[in-house]
């Protein structure tokens, strides 16, 4: 790392369309593995206004009710589950299946590289920007589900930029918090409540300073959210 640098991380709530699609795919996988530990699941989700498409290759002894899984996940995220779900899945290609399992050997049937690292910046060995971003979205979600802040809706995200010197976090440069809200919600009140219940406690482990830029719903109103908007 250079002498000075800025690292940024983003976190999203359960109602964010990216997270919602990931959660549906994860839940389909969990349901398949529950009845068949050897199931092979390649599940992709696309969501748009009024419709969810579940596609991919699934080979399992018991195929779950994918439409019900998708609608229940949408409901748990805080949205109306009355949505059209189209399921386009088929068994895994024999060619890919042969590449995955060759006798007693297990390999990868597709190209994919996953990487990550641990560090000593925080107690849970994750980079500070990631931890702060997750703390923000966690408290944002709690503020909605626990009723700490009225008028919140499920979609939301947080972004945190931290300044580093010689690889050590020195200060928070910028915090961006965006949250979906009801149309009649007073935006000035919302900003005050977000500072009190979300931002200040989330940054308690590494507080902002007088020069930290804190941007709350920087684009203004955020009424239409989730897969209806994105």
PDB file of C-alpha atoms in Angstrom:
ATOM      1  CA  UNK A   1       0.000   0.000   0.000  1.00  0.00           C
ATOM      2  CA  UNK A   2       1.179   3.555  -0.720  1.00  0.00           C
ATOM      3  CA  UNK A   3       2.055   5.984   2.091  1.00  0.00           C
ATOM      4  CA  UNK A   4      -1.507   7.351   1.898  1.00  0.00           C
ATOM      5  CA  UNK A   5      -4.526   5.675   0.398  1.00  0.00           C
ATOM      6  CA  UNK A   6      -8.304   5.499   0.654  1.00  0.00           C
ATOM      7  CA  UNK A   7     -10.161   2.205   0.814  1.00  0.00           C
ATOM      8  CA  UNK A   8     -13.916   2.026   0.325  1.00  0.00           C
ATOM      9  CA  UNK A   9     -16.405  -0.732   1.139  1.00  0.00           C
ATOM     10  CA  UNK A  10     -20.129  -1.053   0.566  1.00  0.00           C
ATOM     11  CA  UNK A  11     -22.816  -3.048   2.346  1.00  0.00           C
ATOM     12  CA  UNK A  12     -26.492  -3.446   1.447  1.00  0.00           C
ATOM     13  CA  UNK A  13     -29.638  -4.374   3.373  1.00  0.00           C
ATOM     14  CA  UNK A  14     -31.790  -7.464   2.851  1.00  0.00           C
ATOM     15  CA  UNK A  15     -34.204  -5.448   0.720  1.00  0.00           C
ATOM     16  CA  UNK A  16     -31.564  -4.301  -1.763  1.00  0.00           C
ATOM     17  CA  UNK A  17     -32.209  -6.051  -5.109  1.00  0.00           C
ATOM     18  CA  UNK A  18     -28.690  -7.513  -5.322  1.00  0.00           C
ATOM     19  CA  UNK A  19     -28.908  -8.949  -1.809  1.00  0.00           C
ATOM     20  CA  UNK A  20     -32.468 -10.152  -2.370  1.00  0.00           C
ATOM     21  CA  UNK A  21     -31.441 -12.098  -5.480  1.00  0.00           C
ATOM     22  CA  UNK A  22     -28.483 -13.618  -3.640  1.00  0.00           C
ATOM     23  CA  UNK A  23     -30.732 -14.610  -0.731  1.00  0.00           C
ATOM     24  CA  UNK A  24     -33.217 -16.355  -3.025  1.00  0.00           C
ATOM     25  CA  UNK A  25     -30.404 -18.325  -4.678  1.00  0.00           C
ATOM     26  CA  UNK A  26     -28.890 -19.224  -1.283  1.00  0.00           C
ATOM     27  CA  UNK A  27     -32.268 -20.381   0.024  1.00  0.00           C
ATOM     28  CA  UNK A  28     -32.880 -22.567  -3.027  1.00  0.00           C
ATOM     29  CA  UNK A  29     -29.462 -24.148  -2.428  1.00  0.00           C
ATOM     30  CA  UNK A  30     -30.192 -24.707   1.276  1.00  0.00           C
ATOM     31  CA  UNK A  31     -33.526 -26.372   0.455  1.00  0.00           C
ATOM     32  CA  UNK A  32     -31.861 -28.695  -2.057  1.00  0.00           C
ATOM     33  CA  UNK A  33     -29.078 -29.660   0.365  1.00  0.00           C
ATOM     34  CA  UNK A  34     -31.573 -30.284   3.157  1.00  0.00           C
ATOM     35  CA  UNK A  35     -32.925 -33.341   1.350  1.00  0.00           C
ATOM     36  CA  UNK A  36     -29.904 -34.206  -0.791  1.00  0.00           C
ATOM     37  CA  UNK A  37     -26.413 -33.413   0.561  1.00  0.00           C
ATOM     38  CA  UNK A  38     -24.977 -34.345  -2.844  1.00  0.00           C
ATOM     39  CA  UNK A  39     -27.185 -31.925  -4.768  1.00  0.00           C
ATOM     40  CA  UNK A  40     -25.523 -29.766  -7.401  1.00  0.00           C
ATOM     41  CA  UNK A  41     -27.020 -26.319  -7.670  1.00  0.00           C
ATOM     42  CA  UNK A  42     -26.148 -23.504 -10.051  1.00  0.00           C
ATOM     43  CA  UNK A  43     -28.921 -21.007  -9.416  1.00  0.00           C
ATOM     44  CA  UNK A  44     -29.130 -17.506 -10.882  1.00  0.00           C
ATOM     45  CA  UNK A  45     -31.790 -14.912 -10.088  1.00  0.00           C
ATOM     46  CA  UNK A  46     -32.960 -11.890 -12.044  1.00  0.00           C
ATOM     47  CA  UNK A  47     -35.525  -9.548 -10.516  1.00  0.00           C
ATOM     48  CA  UNK A  48     -37.329  -6.625 -12.066  1.00  0.00           C
ATOM     49  CA  UNK A  49     -40.611  -4.791 -11.573  1.00  0.00           C
ATOM     50  CA  UNK A  50     -43.306  -7.358 -10.834  1.00  0.00           C
ATOM     51  CA  UNK A  51     -41.251 -10.391 -11.837  1.00  0.00           C
ATOM     52  CA  UNK A  52     -38.530 -12.739 -10.606  1.00  0.00           C
ATOM     53  CA  UNK A  53     -36.782 -15.228 -12.865  1.00  0.00           C
ATOM     54  CA  UNK A  54     -35.012 -18.234 -11.348  1.00  0.00           C
ATOM     55  CA  UNK A  55     -32.767 -20.009 -13.831  1.00  0.00           C
ATOM     56  CA  UNK A  56     -29.876 -22.440 -13.860  1.00  0.00           C
ATOM     57  CA  UNK A  57     -28.870 -26.060 -13.504  1.00  0.00           C
ATOM     58  CA  UNK A  58     -30.090 -28.055 -10.525  1.00  0.00           C
ATOM     59  CA  UNK A  59     -29.557 -31.777 -10.024  1.00  0.00           C
ATOM     60  CA  UNK A  60     -31.137 -32.967  -6.763  1.00  0.00           C
ATOM     61  CA  UNK A  61     -33.136 -35.935  -5.504  1.00  0.00           C
ATOM     62  CA  UNK A  62     -35.848 -33.550  -4.277  1.00  0.00           C
ATOM     63  CA  UNK A  63     -36.478 -30.268  -6.056  1.00  0.00           C
ATOM     64  CA  UNK A  64     -37.998 -27.663  -3.716  1.00  0.00           C
ATOM     65  CA  UNK A  65     -40.995 -25.499  -4.582  1.00  0.00           C
ATOM     66  CA  UNK A  66     -38.834 -22.755  -6.041  1.00  0.00           C
ATOM     67  CA  UNK A  67     -41.720 -20.343  -6.581  1.00  0.00           C
ATOM     68  CA  UNK A  68     -42.715 -20.637  -2.933  1.00  0.00           C
ATOM     69  CA  UNK A  69     -39.088 -20.216  -1.838  1.00  0.00           C
ATOM     70  CA  UNK A  70     -38.740 -17.021  -3.895  1.00  0.00           C
ATOM     71  CA  UNK A  71     -42.010 -15.514  -2.671  1.00  0.00           C
ATOM     72  CA  UNK A  72     -41.269 -16.346   0.967  1.00  0.00           C
ATOM     73  CA  UNK A  73     -37.825 -14.726   0.672  1.00  0.00           C
ATOM     74  CA  UNK A  74     -39.407 -11.594  -0.785  1.00  0.00           C
ATOM     75  CA  UNK A  75     -41.897 -11.534   2.104  1.00  0.00           C
ATOM     76  CA  UNK A  76     -39.151 -11.926   4.719  1.00  0.00           C
ATOM     77  CA  UNK A  77     -37.267  -9.021   3.140  1.00  0.00           C
ATOM     78  CA  UNK A  78     -40.278  -6.793   3.746  1.00  0.00           C
ATOM     79  CA  UNK A  79     -41.963  -6.693   0.344  1.00  0.00           C
ATOM     80  CA  UNK A  80     -45.331  -7.875  -0.982  1.00  0.00           C
ATOM     81  CA  UNK A  81     -44.796 -11.526  -1.984  1.00  0.00           C
ATOM     82  CA  UNK A  82     -47.556 -11.397  -4.611  1.00  0.00           C
ATOM     83  CA  UNK A  83     -45.143 -11.374  -7.517  1.00  0.00           C
ATOM     84  CA  UNK A  84     -44.813 -13.405 -10.698  1.00  0.00           C
ATOM     85  CA  UNK A  85     -42.025 -16.003 -10.381  1.00  0.00           C
ATOM     86  CA  UNK A  86     -40.790 -17.768 -13.516  1.00  0.00           C
ATOM     87  CA  UNK A  87     -38.680 -20.891 -12.983  1.00  0.00           C
ATOM     88  CA  UNK A  88     -36.302 -21.953 -15.755  1.00  0.00           C
ATOM     89  CA  UNK A  89     -34.131 -24.705 -14.296  1.00  0.00           C
ATOM     90  CA  UNK A  90     -32.891 -28.008 -15.706  1.00  0.00           C
ATOM     91  CA  UNK A  91     -30.492 -30.759 -14.569  1.00  0.00           C
ATOM     92  CA  UNK A  92     -26.768 -30.197 -14.732  1.00  0.00           C
ATOM     93  CA  UNK A  93     -25.121 -30.794 -18.071  1.00  0.00           C
ATOM     94  CA  UNK A  94     -23.625 -34.311 -18.304  1.00  0.00           C
ATOM     95  CA  UNK A  95     -20.397 -32.780 -19.622  1.00  0.00           C
ATOM     96  CA  UNK A  96     -20.074 -30.485 -16.617  1.00  0.00           C
ATOM     97  CA  UNK A  97     -21.161 -33.277 -14.260  1.00  0.00           C
ATOM     98  CA  UNK A  98     -18.377 -35.470 -15.646  1.00  0.00           C
ATOM     99  CA  UNK A  99     -15.822 -32.748 -15.050  1.00  0.00           C
ATOM    100  CA  UNK A 100     -16.998 -32.238 -11.462  1.00  0.00           C
ATOM    101  CA  UNK A 101     -16.845 -35.903 -10.483  1.00  0.00           C
ATOM    102  CA  UNK A 102     -14.328 -38.319 -11.962  1.00  0.00           C
ATOM    103  CA  UNK A 103     -14.444 -41.468  -9.880  1.00  0.00           C
ATOM    104  CA  UNK A 104     -13.413 -40.559  -6.350  1.00  0.00           C
ATOM    105  CA  UNK A 105     -11.992 -37.214  -7.417  1.00  0.00           C
ATOM    106  CA  UNK A 106     -13.982 -34.020  -7.157  1.00  0.00           C
ATOM    107  CA  UNK A 107     -13.097 -31.041  -9.297  1.00  0.00           C
ATOM    108  CA  UNK A 108     -14.618 -27.846 -10.604  1.00  0.00           C
ATOM    109  CA  UNK A 109     -16.896 -27.964 -13.617  1.00  0.00           C
ATOM    110  CA  UNK A 110     -16.556 -24.296 -14.419  1.00  0.00           C
ATOM    111  CA  UNK A 111     -13.938 -21.605 -14.111  1.00  0.00           C
ATOM    112  CA  UNK A 112     -14.042 -19.607 -10.894  1.00  0.00           C
ATOM    113  CA  UNK A 113     -11.537 -17.998  -8.568  1.00  0.00           C
ATOM    114  CA  UNK A 114     -12.493 -16.779  -5.085  1.00  0.00           C
ATOM    115  CA  UNK A 115     -10.037 -14.955  -2.894  1.00  0.00           C
ATOM    116  CA  UNK A 116      -9.944 -12.997   0.327  1.00  0.00           C
ATOM    117  CA  UNK A 117      -7.725 -12.189   3.245  1.00  0.00           C
ATOM    118  CA  UNK A 118      -7.676 -11.649   6.986  1.00  0.00           C
ATOM    119  CA  UNK A 119      -6.105  -8.652   8.665  1.00  0.00           C
ATOM    120  CA  UNK A 120      -5.559  -7.268  12.160  1.00  0.00           C
ATOM    121  CA  UNK A 121      -7.464  -3.994  11.699  1.00  0.00           C
ATOM    122  CA  UNK A 122     -10.536  -5.221  13.598  1.00  0.00           C
ATOM    123  CA  UNK A 123     -11.424  -7.894  16.149  1.00  0.00           C
ATOM    124  CA  UNK A 124     -13.116 -10.046  13.493  1.00  0.00           C
ATOM    125  CA  UNK A 125     -10.089  -9.845  11.172  1.00  0.00           C
ATOM    126  CA  UNK A 126     -11.849  -7.896   8.430  1.00  0.00           C
ATOM    127  CA  UNK A 127     -10.800  -4.552   6.917  1.00  0.00           C
ATOM    128  CA  UNK A 128     -12.213  -1.582   8.821  1.00  0.00           C
ATOM    129  CA  UNK A 129     -14.283  -0.137   5.927  1.00  0.00           C
ATOM    130  CA  UNK A 130     -16.117  -3.468   5.536  1.00  0.00           C
ATOM    131  CA  UNK A 131     -16.863  -3.724   9.249  1.00  0.00           C
ATOM    132  CA  UNK A 132     -18.167  -0.158   9.453  1.00  0.00           C
ATOM    133  CA  UNK A 133     -20.323  -0.558   6.344  1.00  0.00           C
ATOM    134  CA  UNK A 134     -21.864  -3.764   7.725  1.00  0.00           C
ATOM    135  CA  UNK A 135     -22.500  -2.085  11.092  1.00  0.00           C
ATOM    136  CA  UNK A 136     -24.365   0.717   9.325  1.00  0.00           C
ATOM    137  CA  UNK A 137     -26.652  -1.579   7.325  1.00  0.00           C
ATOM    138  CA  UNK A 138     -27.221  -3.844  10.319  1.00  0.00           C
ATOM    139  CA  UNK A 139     -28.401  -0.923  12.452  1.00  0.00           C
ATOM    140  CA  UNK A 140     -30.423   0.436   9.530  1.00  0.00           C
ATOM    141  CA  UNK A 141     -32.238  -2.894   9.236  1.00  0.00           C
ATOM    142  CA  UNK A 142     -32.817  -3.016  13.014  1.00  0.00           C
ATOM    143  CA  UNK A 143     -34.171   0.534  12.948  1.00  0.00           C
ATOM    144  CA  UNK A 144     -36.851  -0.615  10.500  1.00  0.00           C
ATOM    145  CA  UNK A 145     -37.751  -4.003  11.977  1.00  0.00           C
ATOM    146  CA  UNK A 146     -37.624  -2.856  15.621  1.00  0.00           C
ATOM    147  CA  UNK A 147     -39.514   0.363  14.935  1.00  0.00           C
ATOM    148  CA  UNK A 148     -36.751   2.701  16.129  1.00  0.00           C
ATOM    149  CA  UNK A 149     -37.324   4.847  13.029  1.00  0.00           C
ATOM    150  CA  UNK A 150     -40.751   5.106  11.476  1.00  0.00           C
ATOM    151  CA  UNK A 151     -41.357   5.156   7.740  1.00  0.00           C
ATOM    152  CA  UNK A 152     -38.369   3.084   6.640  1.00  0.00           C
ATOM    153  CA  UNK A 153     -38.667   0.589   3.786  1.00  0.00           C
ATOM    154  CA  UNK A 154     -36.487  -2.491   3.115  1.00  0.00           C
ATOM    155  CA  UNK A 155     -33.995  -1.191   0.530  1.00  0.00           C
ATOM    156  CA  UNK A 156     -30.813   0.525   1.644  1.00  0.00           C
ATOM    157  CA  UNK A 157     -27.031   0.591   1.459  1.00  0.00           C
ATOM    158  CA  UNK A 158     -23.991   2.120   3.109  1.00  0.00           C
ATOM    159  CA  UNK A 159     -20.556   3.058   1.831  1.00  0.00           C
ATOM    160  CA  UNK A 160     -17.557   3.923   4.001  1.00  0.00           C
ATOM    161  CA  UNK A 161     -14.234   5.375   2.833  1.00  0.00           C
ATOM    162  CA  UNK A 162     -11.303   5.197   5.242  1.00  0.00           C
ATOM    163  CA  UNK A 163      -8.001   7.015   4.891  1.00  0.00           C
ATOM    164  CA  UNK A 164      -4.877   4.923   5.495  1.00  0.00           C
ATOM    165  CA  UNK A 165      -1.301   5.942   6.189  1.00  0.00           C
ATOM    166  CA  UNK A 166       1.373   3.273   5.755  1.00  0.00           C
ATOM    167  CA  UNK A 167      -1.359   0.621   5.818  1.00  0.00           C
ATOM    168  CA  UNK A 168      -2.935   1.806   9.080  1.00  0.00           C
ATOM    169  CA  UNK A 169      -6.473   3.292   9.246  1.00  0.00           C
ATOM    170  CA  UNK A 170      -6.229   6.945  10.319  1.00  0.00           C
ATOM    171  CA  UNK A 171      -9.661   8.500   9.817  1.00  0.00           C
ATOM    172  CA  UNK A 172     -13.013   8.134   8.103  1.00  0.00           C
ATOM    173  CA  UNK A 173     -13.106  10.279   4.988  1.00  0.00           C
ATOM    174  CA  UNK A 174     -16.692   9.730   3.851  1.00  0.00           C
ATOM    175  CA  UNK A 175     -19.841   7.941   4.929  1.00  0.00           C
ATOM    176  CA  UNK A 176     -22.743   7.498   2.529  1.00  0.00           C
ATOM    177  CA  UNK A 177     -26.031   6.082   3.826  1.00  0.00           C
ATOM    178  CA  UNK A 178     -29.023   5.618   1.547  1.00  0.00           C
ATOM    179  CA  UNK A 179     -32.325   4.209   2.766  1.00  0.00           C
ATOM    180  CA  UNK A 180     -35.720   3.705   1.211  1.00  0.00           C
ATOM    181  CA  UNK A 181     -38.567   5.473   3.001  1.00  0.00           C
ATOM    182  CA  UNK A 182     -42.285   6.090   2.794  1.00  0.00           C
ATOM    183  CA  UNK A 183     -43.387   8.979   0.592  1.00  0.00           C
ATOM    184  CA  UNK A 184     -44.731  11.052   3.473  1.00  0.00           C
ATOM    185  CA  UNK A 185     -41.596  10.730   5.618  1.00  0.00           C
ATOM    186  CA  UNK A 186     -40.083  14.108   6.554  1.00  0.00           C
ATOM    187  CA  UNK A 187     -36.532  14.008   5.167  1.00  0.00           C
ATOM    188  CA  UNK A 188     -35.100  16.386   7.755  1.00  0.00           C
ATOM    189  CA  UNK A 189     -36.459  14.219  10.574  1.00  0.00           C
ATOM    190  CA  UNK A 190     -35.182  11.106   8.802  1.00  0.00           C
ATOM    191  CA  UNK A 191     -31.630  12.478   8.662  1.00  0.00           C
ATOM    192  CA  UNK A 192     -31.704  13.316  12.391  1.00  0.00           C
ATOM    193  CA  UNK A 193     -33.025   9.853  13.265  1.00  0.00           C
ATOM    194  CA  UNK A 194     -30.433   8.119  11.091  1.00  0.00           C
ATOM    195  CA  UNK A 195     -27.654  10.048  12.789  1.00  0.00           C
ATOM    196  CA  UNK A 196     -28.975   9.106  16.239  1.00  0.00           C
ATOM    197  CA  UNK A 197     -29.904   5.453  15.729  1.00  0.00           C
ATOM    198  CA  UNK A 198     -27.616   4.320  12.918  1.00  0.00           C
ATOM    199  CA  UNK A 199     -24.561   6.407  12.082  1.00  0.00           C
ATOM    200  CA  UNK A 200     -23.358   7.522  15.521  1.00  0.00           C
ATOM    201  CA  UNK A 201     -23.602   4.078  17.169  1.00  0.00           C
ATOM    202  CA  UNK A 202     -22.232   2.289  14.080  1.00  0.00           C
ATOM    203  CA  UNK A 203     -19.105   4.449  14.119  1.00  0.00           C
ATOM    204  CA  UNK A 204     -18.573   4.143  17.853  1.00  0.00           C
ATOM    205  CA  UNK A 205     -15.658   1.729  17.347  1.00  0.00           C
ATOM    206  CA  UNK A 206     -13.918   4.230  15.030  1.00  0.00           C
ATOM    207  CA  UNK A 207     -15.642   7.644  15.237  1.00  0.00           C
ATOM    208  CA  UNK A 208     -15.859  10.216  12.493  1.00  0.00           C
ATOM    209  CA  UNK A 209     -14.056  13.522  12.901  1.00  0.00           C
ATOM    210  CA  UNK A 210     -15.072  17.114  12.139  1.00  0.00           C
ATOM    211  CA  UNK A 211     -13.895  16.779   8.538  1.00  0.00           C
ATOM    212  CA  UNK A 212     -15.671  13.513   7.763  1.00  0.00           C
ATOM    213  CA  UNK A 213     -18.236  13.925   4.987  1.00  0.00           C
ATOM    214  CA  UNK A 214     -21.530  12.281   5.998  1.00  0.00           C
ATOM    215  CA  UNK A 215     -24.019  11.999   3.141  1.00  0.00           C
ATOM    216  CA  UNK A 216     -27.536  10.754   3.896  1.00  0.00           C
ATOM    217  CA  UNK A 217     -29.725   9.963   0.899  1.00  0.00           C
ATOM    218  CA  UNK A 218     -27.531  12.255  -1.225  1.00  0.00           C
ATOM    219  CA  UNK A 219     -29.820  11.897  -4.257  1.00  0.00           C
ATOM    220  CA  UNK A 220     -32.826  13.155  -2.270  1.00  0.00           C
ATOM    221  CA  UNK A 221     -36.033  11.146  -1.954  1.00  0.00           C
ATOM    222  CA  UNK A 222     -35.742   7.352  -2.028  1.00  0.00           C
ATOM    223  CA  UNK A 223     -39.339   6.133  -2.157  1.00  0.00           C
ATOM    224  CA  UNK A 224     -39.263   3.540  -4.954  1.00  0.00           C
ATOM    225  CA  UNK A 225     -36.773   0.808  -4.147  1.00  0.00           C
ATOM    226  CA  UNK A 226     -36.023  -2.898  -4.355  1.00  0.00           C
ATOM    227  CA  UNK A 227     -36.435  -4.755  -7.626  1.00  0.00           C
ATOM    228  CA  UNK A 228     -39.287  -2.392  -8.572  1.00  0.00           C
ATOM    229  CA  UNK A 229     -36.671   0.304  -9.128  1.00  0.00           C
ATOM    230  CA  UNK A 230     -33.405  -1.534  -9.835  1.00  0.00           C
TER     231      UNK A 230
END
